[in-house]
Amino acid sequence: MPNVISHFALSLLLTFLPAFIAEKILVVTYVFLFAYCFRYLLKSFRESNILLTYLIFPFIFSYPFILGFYNFSFGIVLLFFTVGYWLRNNHKPFSWSFAVGLTALVFLTYTAHLVLLGILLMMLALDIAIAFFHSAKVKRYDLIKSRIISAIIASILPLYFVYQYFADRPISKSIFNSLDISTLLKHLFDLRPIIAFNTVNELPYSRIIVFVFLGLIIISLVNRFRNKTNNQDKPISIPEKSKRLFAGFALLTVIMLYFFLPDSDGRGSYVSLRLGLLIFPFLILVLSLLKFSRPTLIVSISIILLAHFVLVAQYAVVNMQINPSIQEISEVSELIAPNSVVTVLNETDIWFMDHYSSYAGLEKPMVILDNYEADYGYFPVIWNHDSFPHLTIHENETGEIPCLNFRSNLSGKSLPVNYLLIIGNSINFSESCPELYRFISSEDVEALHHSSQYSLYKL
């Protein structure tokens, strides 16, 4: 199934490393590969403008990555490398080594993210279409046969698994939600895909990055106009023309997807934000095919890197503020017996704290009922609805204790919920939900931990 590559990588690392080291290795690997693979891709276009690879730095620590969308983030890495691998080898005669390598890369992209697989296949088709256009002019279609054969071979296995994935999914009505044009434009102007925690603090620096990109675009247009006016345009070779067409249409394709695809289908979300992130790497590819003076590049890169490092410093400050919460929930998890069933209640207004409960299950097996990944069928672990038990709390069904709802199957085997983990201060329930407050204060419930951030009760 798709959307599994980071899960498998972490599972492998967890077989011989503690969780906090395993994730650090994954993150460091991503950071290195993101920069390296984009450099590899850009060098497939124009080595002379290799300095422009530094413009990719602000997009490494993107909002999707900081949210933990590791599969999508590694999918971008694979997209960069696969397109670069294709562009470096597609002009050669057909070889099985290239076809097998391309198949492996396309399949890995499938395991990372379906949207990125779709974009990758669009890029391959776009390059073939451009090659076909040039071949038709000289009536030599043998020039594109190897590309078509390699692309077909590489696509068969991933497309088969895509078909199986959707064929096995239960049919459900999707509710598509789209952002309006003004919001989408504002997100691009604000560079929303890299604003992670605090819009007020981060927006000035994200806009500086946008202004530099706009400045480079204006400079390239001015240079183009001057060359036209002074008749300094040089003839463009077919390979160079193909690169320009590919980069331009690739950027246009991503922009069209950004404006026309819905932001969510009721399950998967942040689609527009992710596509908005992809626009800028493809914009850098377009800029790499244009001429800039070295001082212009150095000044532009310096400004962008300065803004980037300020943003990274702000991300680090917020992470240091969050760390004590993560450390505390790790300590709370030591009070939970292995193989227990835990229900969770988030009493805070901070939506991403819903996911903090997952840290409780890092070092021992347990069932955490608010595991959102298991709800959607987009990830390696899903609920087994047929054998899911009939869960109760002191013989109370889900919803019978006010403010406390948990997953249950009335026709399943009876099983008690063992622990209640409250994120936030449980004292707040004395007013907002007095029935629940009386329940957790009763003699039947044992309070194991209580602080301003977490409370743990043995039921």
PDB file of C-alpha atoms in Angstrom, residues 256-459:
ATOM      1  CA  MET A 256      -2.596  24.069 -12.256  1.00  0.00           C
ATOM      2  CA  LEU A 257      -2.828  21.199  -9.766  1.00  0.00           C
ATOM      3  CA  TYR A 258      -2.463  23.716  -6.941  1.00  0.00           C
ATOM      4  CA  PHE A 259      -5.401  25.797  -8.144  1.00  0.00           C
ATOM      5  CA  PHE A 260      -7.695  23.016  -9.359  1.00  0.00           C
ATOM      6  CA  LEU A 261      -7.317  20.103  -6.924  1.00  0.00           C
ATOM      7  CA  PRO A 262      -9.419  20.199  -3.723  1.00  0.00           C
ATOM      8  CA  ASP A 263      -7.657  20.862  -0.448  1.00  0.00           C
ATOM      9  CA  SER A 264      -9.211  17.802   1.204  1.00  0.00           C
ATOM     10  CA  ASP A 265     -11.594  14.925   0.570  1.00  0.00           C
ATOM     11  CA  GLY A 266     -12.851  14.691   4.137  1.00  0.00           C
ATOM     12  CA  ARG A 267      -9.940  12.400   5.070  1.00  0.00           C
ATOM     13  CA  GLY A 268      -6.698  13.472   3.435  1.00  0.00           C
ATOM     14  CA  SER A 269      -6.070  17.195   3.834  1.00  0.00           C
ATOM     15  CA  TYR A 270      -3.513  19.977   3.296  1.00  0.00           C
ATOM     16  CA  VAL A 271      -3.393  19.074  -0.402  1.00  0.00           C
ATOM     17  CA  SER A 272      -3.143  22.714  -1.516  1.00  0.00           C
ATOM     18  CA  LEU A 273      -0.416  23.417   1.026  1.00  0.00           C
ATOM     19  CA  ARG A 274       1.647  20.469  -0.212  1.00  0.00           C
ATOM     20  CA  LEU A 275       1.234  21.403  -3.863  1.00  0.00           C
ATOM     21  CA  GLY A 276       2.093  25.007  -3.043  1.00  0.00           C
ATOM     22  CA  LEU A 277       5.335  23.739  -1.546  1.00  0.00           C
ATOM     23  CA  LEU A 278       6.192  21.952  -4.817  1.00  0.00           C
ATOM     24  CA  ILE A 279       5.754  25.099  -6.910  1.00  0.00           C
ATOM     25  CA  PHE A 280       8.960  26.676  -5.617  1.00  0.00           C
ATOM     26  CA  PRO A 281      11.431  23.853  -6.402  1.00  0.00           C
ATOM     27  CA  PHE A 282      10.109  23.780  -9.970  1.00  0.00           C
ATOM     28  CA  LEU A 283      10.384  27.572 -10.101  1.00  0.00           C
ATOM     29  CA  ILE A 284      14.054  27.222  -9.114  1.00  0.00           C
ATOM     30  CA  LEU A 285      14.511  24.774 -12.008  1.00  0.00           C
ATOM     31  CA  VAL A 286      13.088  27.357 -14.406  1.00  0.00           C
ATOM     32  CA  LEU A 287      15.385  30.034 -12.963  1.00  0.00           C
ATOM     33  CA  SER A 288      18.372  27.695 -13.364  1.00  0.00           C
ATOM     34  CA  LEU A 289      17.925  27.840 -17.142  1.00  0.00           C
ATOM     35  CA  LEU A 290      18.187  31.639 -17.148  1.00  0.00           C
ATOM     36  CA  LYS A 291      21.254  33.829 -16.904  1.00  0.00           C
ATOM     37  CA  PHE A 292      22.038  35.893 -13.812  1.00  0.00           C
ATOM     38  CA  SER A 293      25.168  37.742 -12.859  1.00  0.00           C
ATOM     39  CA  ARG A 294      27.179  36.164 -10.065  1.00  0.00           C
ATOM     40  CA  PRO A 295      26.697  39.170  -7.716  1.00  0.00           C
ATOM     41  CA  THR A 296      22.924  38.934  -8.247  1.00  0.00           C
ATOM     42  CA  LEU A 297      22.948  35.253  -7.305  1.00  0.00           C
ATOM     43  CA  ILE A 298      25.190  35.737  -4.283  1.00  0.00           C
ATOM     44  CA  VAL A 299      23.076  38.603  -2.894  1.00  0.00           C
ATOM     45  CA  SER A 300      19.810  36.706  -3.512  1.00  0.00           C
ATOM     46  CA  ILE A 301      21.106  33.494  -1.963  1.00  0.00           C
ATOM     47  CA  SER A 302      22.533  35.342   1.050  1.00  0.00           C
ATOM     48  CA  ILE A 303      19.211  37.064   1.778  1.00  0.00           C
ATOM     49  CA  ILE A 304      17.245  33.823   1.429  1.00  0.00           C
ATOM     50  CA  LEU A 305      19.668  31.836   3.595  1.00  0.00           C
ATOM     51  CA  LEU A 306      19.591  34.533   6.281  1.00  0.00           C
ATOM     52  CA  ALA A 307      15.775  34.468   6.341  1.00  0.00           C
ATOM     53  CA  HIS A 308      15.874  30.671   6.339  1.00  0.00           C
ATOM     54  CA  PHE A 309      18.220  30.433   9.332  1.00  0.00           C
ATOM     55  CA  VAL A 310      16.088  32.899  11.295  1.00  0.00           C
ATOM     56  CA  LEU A 311      13.039  30.711  10.595  1.00  0.00           C
ATOM     57  CA  VAL A 312      14.917  27.566  11.639  1.00  0.00           C
ATOM     58  CA  ALA A 313      15.928  29.305  14.872  1.00  0.00           C
ATOM     59  CA  GLN A 314      12.259  30.103  15.527  1.00  0.00           C
ATOM     60  CA  TYR A 315      11.273  26.492  14.833  1.00  0.00           C
ATOM     61  CA  ALA A 316      13.952  25.366  17.289  1.00  0.00           C
ATOM     62  CA  VAL A 317      12.673  27.689  20.024  1.00  0.00           C
ATOM     63  CA  VAL A 318       9.132  26.325  19.689  1.00  0.00           C
ATOM     64  CA  ASN A 319      10.406  22.746  19.693  1.00  0.00           C
ATOM     65  CA  MET A 320      12.340  23.400  22.887  1.00  0.00           C
ATOM     66  CA  GLN A 321       9.132  24.734  24.433  1.00  0.00           C
ATOM     67  CA  ILE A 322       7.285  21.583  23.352  1.00  0.00           C
ATOM     68  CA  ASN A 323       9.965  19.126  24.499  1.00  0.00           C
ATOM     69  CA  PRO A 324       8.988  19.102  28.210  1.00  0.00           C
ATOM     70  CA  SER A 325       5.459  18.008  27.236  1.00  0.00           C
ATOM     71  CA  ILE A 326       6.858  15.108  25.232  1.00  0.00           C
ATOM     72  CA  GLN A 327       9.233  14.142  28.038  1.00  0.00           C
ATOM     73  CA  GLU A 328       6.400  14.183  30.558  1.00  0.00           C
ATOM     74  CA  ILE A 329       4.130  11.954  28.499  1.00  0.00           C
ATOM     75  CA  SER A 330       7.031   9.520  28.113  1.00  0.00           C
ATOM     76  CA  GLU A 331       7.258   9.428  31.915  1.00  0.00           C
ATOM     77  CA  VAL A 332       3.489   8.956  32.174  1.00  0.00           C
ATOM     78  CA  SER A 333       3.697   5.969  29.822  1.00  0.00           C
ATOM     79  CA  GLU A 334       5.842   4.138  32.395  1.00  0.00           C
ATOM     80  CA  LEU A 335       2.723   3.958  34.604  1.00  0.00           C
ATOM     81  CA  ILE A 336       0.739   2.130  31.900  1.00  0.00           C
ATOM     82  CA  ALA A 337       0.959  -1.657  31.903  1.00  0.00           C
ATOM     83  CA  PRO A 338       1.920  -3.359  28.621  1.00  0.00           C
ATOM     84  CA  ASN A 339      -0.911  -4.578  26.355  1.00  0.00           C
ATOM     85  CA  SER A 340      -3.396  -2.142  27.906  1.00  0.00           C
ATOM     86  CA  VAL A 341      -6.265  -0.312  26.211  1.00  0.00           C
ATOM     87  CA  VAL A 342      -6.009   3.475  26.588  1.00  0.00           C
ATOM     88  CA  THR A 343      -8.639   6.063  25.717  1.00  0.00           C
ATOM     89  CA  VAL A 344      -7.593   9.690  25.382  1.00  0.00           C
ATOM     90  CA  LEU A 345      -9.317  13.013  25.903  1.00  0.00           C
ATOM     91  CA  ASN A 346      -7.786  16.293  24.741  1.00  0.00           C
ATOM     92  CA  GLU A 347      -8.997  19.099  26.966  1.00  0.00           C
ATOM     93  CA  THR A 348      -6.756  21.733  25.378  1.00  0.00           C
ATOM     94  CA  ASP A 349      -7.438  24.103  22.500  1.00  0.00           C
ATOM     95  CA  ILE A 350      -4.217  22.978  20.798  1.00  0.00           C
ATOM     96  CA  TRP A 351      -5.260  20.620  18.021  1.00  0.00           C
ATOM     97  CA  PHE A 352      -1.884  18.949  17.428  1.00  0.00           C
ATOM     98  CA  MET A 353      -1.764  17.785  21.057  1.00  0.00           C
ATOM     99  CA  ASP A 354      -4.259  15.122  19.954  1.00  0.00           C
ATOM    100  CA  HIS A 355      -1.225  13.290  18.575  1.00  0.00           C
ATOM    101  CA  TYR A 356       0.847  13.490  21.751  1.00  0.00           C
ATOM    102  CA  SER A 357      -0.777  10.342  23.117  1.00  0.00           C
ATOM    103  CA  SER A 358       1.118   8.312  20.513  1.00  0.00           C
ATOM    104  CA  TYR A 359       4.340   8.970  22.438  1.00  0.00           C
ATOM    105  CA  ALA A 360       2.921   6.849  25.263  1.00  0.00           C
ATOM    106  CA  GLY A 361       3.222   3.774  23.070  1.00  0.00           C
ATOM    107  CA  LEU A 362       6.840   4.205  21.998  1.00  0.00           C
ATOM    108  CA  GLU A 363       8.477   1.694  24.317  1.00  0.00           C
ATOM    109  CA  LYS A 364       5.775  -0.878  25.004  1.00  0.00           C
ATOM    110  CA  PRO A 365       2.786  -2.468  23.221  1.00  0.00           C
ATOM    111  CA  MET A 366      -0.600  -0.893  23.912  1.00  0.00           C
ATOM    112  CA  VAL A 367      -3.780   0.044  22.055  1.00  0.00           C
ATOM    113  CA  ILE A 368      -4.360   3.810  21.989  1.00  0.00           C
ATOM    114  CA  LEU A 369      -7.927   4.370  20.813  1.00  0.00           C
ATOM    115  CA  ASP A 370      -7.380   7.819  19.303  1.00  0.00           C
ATOM    116  CA  ASN A 371      -4.883   6.552  16.707  1.00  0.00           C
ATOM    117  CA  TYR A 372      -6.120   8.634  13.790  1.00  0.00           C
ATOM    118  CA  GLU A 373      -3.936   6.819  11.250  1.00  0.00           C
ATOM    119  CA  ALA A 374      -5.858   3.603  11.866  1.00  0.00           C
ATOM    120  CA  ASP A 375      -9.147   5.369  11.066  1.00  0.00           C
ATOM    121  CA  TYR A 376      -8.499   6.418   7.479  1.00  0.00           C
ATOM    122  CA  GLY A 377      -6.945   3.468   5.693  1.00  0.00           C
ATOM    123  CA  TYR A 378      -4.136   5.612   4.272  1.00  0.00           C
ATOM    124  CA  PHE A 379      -1.442   4.042   6.468  1.00  0.00           C
ATOM    125  CA  PRO A 380       0.014   0.575   7.210  1.00  0.00           C
ATOM    126  CA  VAL A 381      -2.112   0.041  10.347  1.00  0.00           C
ATOM    127  CA  ILE A 382      -5.911   0.015  10.234  1.00  0.00           C
ATOM    128  CA  TRP A 383      -8.537  -1.103  12.715  1.00  0.00           C
ATOM    129  CA  ASN A 384      -9.748  -4.658  12.282  1.00  0.00           C
ATOM    130  CA  HIS A 385     -13.449  -3.822  12.387  1.00  0.00           C
ATOM    131  CA  ASP A 386     -14.554  -7.470  12.285  1.00  0.00           C
ATOM    132  CA  SER A 387     -12.695  -8.475  15.443  1.00  0.00           C
ATOM    133  CA  PHE A 388     -12.749  -5.127  17.255  1.00  0.00           C
ATOM    134  CA  PRO A 389     -13.936  -5.749  20.838  1.00  0.00           C
ATOM    135  CA  HIS A 390     -16.931  -4.446  22.720  1.00  0.00           C
ATOM    136  CA  LEU A 391     -15.178  -1.913  24.946  1.00  0.00           C
ATOM    137  CA  THR A 392     -16.667  -0.613  28.177  1.00  0.00           C
ATOM    138  CA  ILE A 393     -15.604   1.486  31.147  1.00  0.00           C
ATOM    139  CA  HIS A 394     -17.002   0.018  34.354  1.00  0.00           C
ATOM    140  CA  GLU A 395     -19.783  -1.546  32.234  1.00  0.00           C
ATOM    141  CA  ASN A 396     -20.593   1.862  30.753  1.00  0.00           C
ATOM    142  CA  GLU A 397     -20.903   1.961  26.978  1.00  0.00           C
ATOM    143  CA  THR A 398     -19.218   4.621  24.885  1.00  0.00           C
ATOM    144  CA  GLY A 399     -21.068   7.915  25.337  1.00  0.00           C
ATOM    145  CA  GLU A 400     -22.808   6.829  28.554  1.00  0.00           C
ATOM    146  CA  ILE A 401     -20.221   8.701  30.576  1.00  0.00           C
ATOM    147  CA  PRO A 402     -20.723  12.339  29.505  1.00  0.00           C
ATOM    148  CA  CYS A 403     -17.887  13.880  27.494  1.00  0.00           C
ATOM    149  CA  LEU A 404     -16.200  10.500  27.083  1.00  0.00           C
ATOM    150  CA  ASN A 405     -16.616   8.727  23.755  1.00  0.00           C
ATOM    151  CA  PHE A 406     -14.399   5.920  22.583  1.00  0.00           C
ATOM    152  CA  ARG A 407     -14.313   3.364  19.799  1.00  0.00           C
ATOM    153  CA  SER A 408     -16.312   0.194  20.438  1.00  0.00           C
ATOM    154  CA  ASN A 409     -18.026  -2.692  18.637  1.00  0.00           C
ATOM    155  CA  LEU A 410     -21.227  -3.860  20.326  1.00  0.00           C
ATOM    156  CA  SER A 411     -21.076  -7.251  18.614  1.00  0.00           C
ATOM    157  CA  GLY A 412     -17.439  -7.898  19.577  1.00  0.00           C
ATOM    158  CA  LYS A 413     -15.857  -9.688  22.501  1.00  0.00           C
ATOM    159  CA  SER A 414     -16.273  -7.805  25.776  1.00  0.00           C
ATOM    160  CA  LEU A 415     -13.123  -6.020  26.919  1.00  0.00           C
ATOM    161  CA  PRO A 416     -12.550  -3.193  29.415  1.00  0.00           C
ATOM    162  CA  VAL A 417     -10.750   0.072  28.739  1.00  0.00           C
ATOM    163  CA  ASN A 418      -7.859   0.097  31.215  1.00  0.00           C
ATOM    164  CA  TYR A 419      -6.701   3.718  31.299  1.00  0.00           C
ATOM    165  CA  LEU A 420      -7.948   7.236  30.650  1.00  0.00           C
ATOM    166  CA  LEU A 421      -5.289   9.735  29.563  1.00  0.00           C
ATOM    167  CA  ILE A 422      -6.399  13.366  29.738  1.00  0.00           C
ATOM    168  CA  ILE A 423      -4.328  15.941  27.867  1.00  0.00           C
ATOM    169  CA  GLY A 424      -4.757  19.219  29.709  1.00  0.00           C
ATOM    170  CA  ASN A 425      -5.950  19.918  33.238  1.00  0.00           C
ATOM    171  CA  SER A 426      -8.679  17.514  34.365  1.00  0.00           C
ATOM    172  CA  ILE A 427      -9.809  20.002  37.034  1.00  0.00           C
ATOM    173  CA  ASN A 428     -11.428  21.984  34.210  1.00  0.00           C
ATOM    174  CA  PHE A 429     -14.054  19.229  34.001  1.00  0.00           C
ATOM    175  CA  SER A 430     -15.533  20.325  37.325  1.00  0.00           C
ATOM    176  CA  GLU A 431     -17.366  23.048  35.387  1.00  0.00           C
ATOM    177  CA  SER A 432     -17.372  21.960  31.740  1.00  0.00           C
ATOM    178  CA  CYS A 433     -18.352  18.343  32.404  1.00  0.00           C
ATOM    179  CA  PRO A 434     -19.204  17.742  36.085  1.00  0.00           C
ATOM    180  CA  GLU A 435     -20.409  14.148  35.472  1.00  0.00           C
ATOM    181  CA  LEU A 436     -17.016  13.119  34.090  1.00  0.00           C
ATOM    182  CA  TYR A 437     -15.245  14.981  36.899  1.00  0.00           C
ATOM    183  CA  ARG A 438     -17.303  13.075  39.499  1.00  0.00           C
ATOM    184  CA  PHE A 439     -16.504   9.798  37.715  1.00  0.00           C
ATOM    185  CA  ILE A 440     -12.721  10.280  37.688  1.00  0.00           C
ATOM    186  CA  SER A 441     -12.896  11.477  41.322  1.00  0.00           C
ATOM    187  CA  SER A 442     -14.760   8.365  42.499  1.00  0.00           C
ATOM    188  CA  GLU A 443     -13.224   5.487  44.483  1.00  0.00           C
ATOM    189  CA  ASP A 444     -13.545   3.194  41.450  1.00  0.00           C
ATOM    190  CA  VAL A 445     -10.936   5.214  39.557  1.00  0.00           C
ATOM    191  CA  GLU A 446      -7.283   5.425  40.603  1.00  0.00           C
ATOM    192  CA  ALA A 447      -5.390   8.627  39.820  1.00  0.00           C
ATOM    193  CA  LEU A 448      -1.847   7.681  38.783  1.00  0.00           C
ATOM    194  CA  HIS A 449      -0.561  11.030  37.560  1.00  0.00           C
ATOM    195  CA  HIS A 450      -1.791  14.599  37.627  1.00  0.00           C
ATOM    196  CA  SER A 451      -0.224  17.817  36.357  1.00  0.00           C
ATOM    197  CA  SER A 452      -1.254  20.909  34.429  1.00  0.00           C
ATOM    198  CA  GLN A 453      -0.539  19.043  31.175  1.00  0.00           C
ATOM    199  CA  TYR A 454      -1.539  15.410  31.699  1.00  0.00           C
ATOM    200  CA  SER A 455      -3.643  13.277  33.969  1.00  0.00           C
ATOM    201  CA  LEU A 456      -3.649   9.472  33.935  1.00  0.00           C
ATOM    202  CA  TYR A 457      -6.372   7.366  35.537  1.00  0.00           C
ATOM    203  CA  LYS A 458      -6.525   3.610  35.975  1.00  0.00           C
ATOM    204  CA  LEU A 459     -10.106   2.507  35.353  1.00  0.00           C
TER     205      LEU A 459
END
